[in-house]
Amino acid sequence: MAALNVEFSDAELEDLRAAAQEHGMTLKAFVRASTTDAIAHQRMLKEAGAEFQRIFADPELAAAIEAAGIDDGPMAHTAGRVA
């Protein structure tokens, strides 16, 4: 795998070093772990979004919501008001 060079300002590097030190890690290990965590998080969000769409596209769910008399539309009488 090819190396990726990323440039950070001195302030950003100091922040990263401090965060790495707080976690008892080297800067390189901290950046790798953080990147891996961020990628995993994005994948989970994508999968959750797809599952959400799949569930709410289910016609049986739509029928059940309608049968229960649930109106999930916007509440016009409270539009613009703050609780």
PDB file of C-alpha atoms in Angstrom:
ATOM      1  CA  MET A   1       0.000   0.000   0.000  1.00  0.00           C
ATOM      2  CA  ALA A   2       1.353   3.431  -0.903  1.00  0.00           C
ATOM      3  CA  ALA A   3       2.133   5.897   1.851  1.00  0.00           C
ATOM      4  CA  LEU A   4      -0.115   8.900   2.178  1.00  0.00           C
ATOM      5  CA  ASN A   5       1.454  12.191   3.146  1.00  0.00           C
ATOM      6  CA  VAL A   6      -0.739  14.635   5.019  1.00  0.00           C
ATOM      7  CA  GLU A   7       0.467  18.005   6.168  1.00  0.00           C
ATOM      8  CA  PHE A   8      -0.615  19.478   9.488  1.00  0.00           C
ATOM      9  CA  SER A   9       0.052  22.893  10.929  1.00  0.00           C
ATOM     10  CA  ASP A  10       2.317  23.062  13.977  1.00  0.00           C
ATOM     11  CA  ALA A  11      -0.714  23.691  16.185  1.00  0.00           C
ATOM     12  CA  GLU A  12      -2.565  20.679  14.727  1.00  0.00           C
ATOM     13  CA  LEU A  13       0.476  18.480  15.266  1.00  0.00           C
ATOM     14  CA  GLU A  14       0.774  19.590  18.883  1.00  0.00           C
ATOM     15  CA  ASP A  15      -2.934  18.850  19.435  1.00  0.00           C
ATOM     16  CA  LEU A  16      -2.516  15.406  17.879  1.00  0.00           C
ATOM     17  CA  ARG A  17       0.594  14.690  19.946  1.00  0.00           C
ATOM     18  CA  ALA A  18      -1.203  15.735  23.122  1.00  0.00           C
ATOM     19  CA  ALA A  19      -4.206  13.537  22.297  1.00  0.00           C
ATOM     20  CA  ALA A  20      -1.917  10.608  21.476  1.00  0.00           C
ATOM     21  CA  GLN A  21      -0.044  11.065  24.735  1.00  0.00           C
ATOM     22  CA  GLU A  22      -3.336  11.170  26.686  1.00  0.00           C
ATOM     23  CA  HIS A  23      -4.162   7.775  25.183  1.00  0.00           C
ATOM     24  CA  GLY A  24      -0.683   6.396  25.839  1.00  0.00           C
ATOM     25  CA  MET A  25      -0.012   5.996  22.132  1.00  0.00           C
ATOM     26  CA  THR A  26       2.535   7.163  19.623  1.00  0.00           C
ATOM     27  CA  LEU A  27       1.378   9.814  17.198  1.00  0.00           C
ATOM     28  CA  LYS A  28       1.484   7.331  14.321  1.00  0.00           C
ATOM     29  CA  ALA A  29      -0.535   4.721  16.234  1.00  0.00           C
ATOM     30  CA  PHE A  30      -3.054   7.343  17.343  1.00  0.00           C
ATOM     31  CA  VAL A  31      -3.595   8.633  13.791  1.00  0.00           C
ATOM     32  CA  ARG A  32      -3.967   5.077  12.471  1.00  0.00           C
ATOM     33  CA  ALA A  33      -6.453   4.132  15.197  1.00  0.00           C
ATOM     34  CA  SER A  34      -8.421   7.349  14.753  1.00  0.00           C
ATOM     35  CA  THR A  35      -8.602   6.860  11.003  1.00  0.00           C
ATOM     36  CA  THR A  36      -9.696   3.249  11.385  1.00  0.00           C
ATOM     37  CA  ASP A  37     -12.374   4.300  13.893  1.00  0.00           C
ATOM     38  CA  ALA A  38     -13.623   7.077  11.607  1.00  0.00           C
ATOM     39  CA  ILE A  39     -13.887   4.711   8.635  1.00  0.00           C
ATOM     40  CA  ALA A  40     -15.745   2.122  10.723  1.00  0.00           C
ATOM     41  CA  HIS A  41     -18.094   4.819  12.021  1.00  0.00           C
ATOM     42  CA  GLN A  42     -18.891   6.008   8.485  1.00  0.00           C
ATOM     43  CA  ARG A  43     -19.569   2.436   7.372  1.00  0.00           C
ATOM     44  CA  MET A  44     -21.912   1.871  10.308  1.00  0.00           C
ATOM     45  CA  LEU A  45     -23.782   5.105   9.533  1.00  0.00           C
ATOM     46  CA  LYS A  46     -24.155   4.062   5.899  1.00  0.00           C
ATOM     47  CA  GLU A  47     -25.428   0.610   6.889  1.00  0.00           C
ATOM     48  CA  ALA A  48     -27.818   2.088   9.462  1.00  0.00           C
ATOM     49  CA  GLY A  49     -29.159   4.527   6.872  1.00  0.00           C
ATOM     50  CA  ALA A  50     -29.774   1.710   4.415  1.00  0.00           C
ATOM     51  CA  GLU A  51     -31.531  -0.344   7.117  1.00  0.00           C
ATOM     52  CA  PHE A  52     -33.659   2.668   8.106  1.00  0.00           C
ATOM     53  CA  GLN A  53     -34.707   3.164   4.480  1.00  0.00           C
ATOM     54  CA  ARG A  54     -35.453  -0.539   4.076  1.00  0.00           C
ATOM     55  CA  ILE A  55     -37.634  -0.643   7.188  1.00  0.00           C
ATOM     56  CA  PHE A  56     -39.578   2.511   6.437  1.00  0.00           C
ATOM     57  CA  ALA A  57     -40.118   1.507   2.799  1.00  0.00           C
ATOM     58  CA  ASP A  58     -41.903  -1.642   3.999  1.00  0.00           C
ATOM     59  CA  PRO A  59     -45.562  -1.448   2.874  1.00  0.00           C
ATOM     60  CA  GLU A  60     -46.639  -3.558   5.864  1.00  0.00           C
ATOM     61  CA  LEU A  61     -45.201  -0.944   8.234  1.00  0.00           C
ATOM     62  CA  ALA A  62     -46.980   1.835   6.347  1.00  0.00           C
ATOM     63  CA  ALA A  63     -50.257  -0.087   6.599  1.00  0.00           C
ATOM     64  CA  ALA A  64     -49.736  -0.710  10.320  1.00  0.00           C
ATOM     65  CA  ILE A  65     -49.050   2.988  10.948  1.00  0.00           C
ATOM     66  CA  GLU A  66     -52.158   3.965   9.009  1.00  0.00           C
ATOM     67  CA  ALA A  67     -54.262   1.322  10.799  1.00  0.00           C
ATOM     68  CA  ALA A  68     -53.064   2.658  14.154  1.00  0.00           C
ATOM     69  CA  GLY A  69     -54.198   6.141  13.160  1.00  0.00           C
ATOM     70  CA  ILE A  70     -50.727   7.625  13.560  1.00  0.00           C
ATOM     71  CA  ASP A  71     -50.279  10.874  11.677  1.00  0.00           C
ATOM     72  CA  ASP A  72     -46.561  11.437  11.309  1.00  0.00           C
ATOM     73  CA  GLY A  73     -46.955  14.513   9.151  1.00  0.00           C
ATOM     74  CA  PRO A  74     -45.854  18.007  10.190  1.00  0.00           C
ATOM     75  CA  MET A  75     -47.821  19.697  12.932  1.00  0.00           C
ATOM     76  CA  ALA A  76     -48.966  22.884  11.207  1.00  0.00           C
ATOM     77  CA  HIS A  77     -50.366  24.499  14.372  1.00  0.00           C
ATOM     78  CA  THR A  78     -46.969  24.450  16.107  1.00  0.00           C
ATOM     79  CA  ALA A  79     -44.813  25.442  13.139  1.00  0.00           C
ATOM     80  CA  GLY A  80     -42.314  28.104  14.077  1.00  0.00           C
ATOM     81  CA  ARG A  81     -42.898  27.847  17.826  1.00  0.00           C
ATOM     82  CA  VAL A  82     -40.164  26.964  20.245  1.00  0.00           C
ATOM     83  CA  ALA A  83     -40.916  24.655  23.161  1.00  0.00           C
TER      84      ALA A  83
END
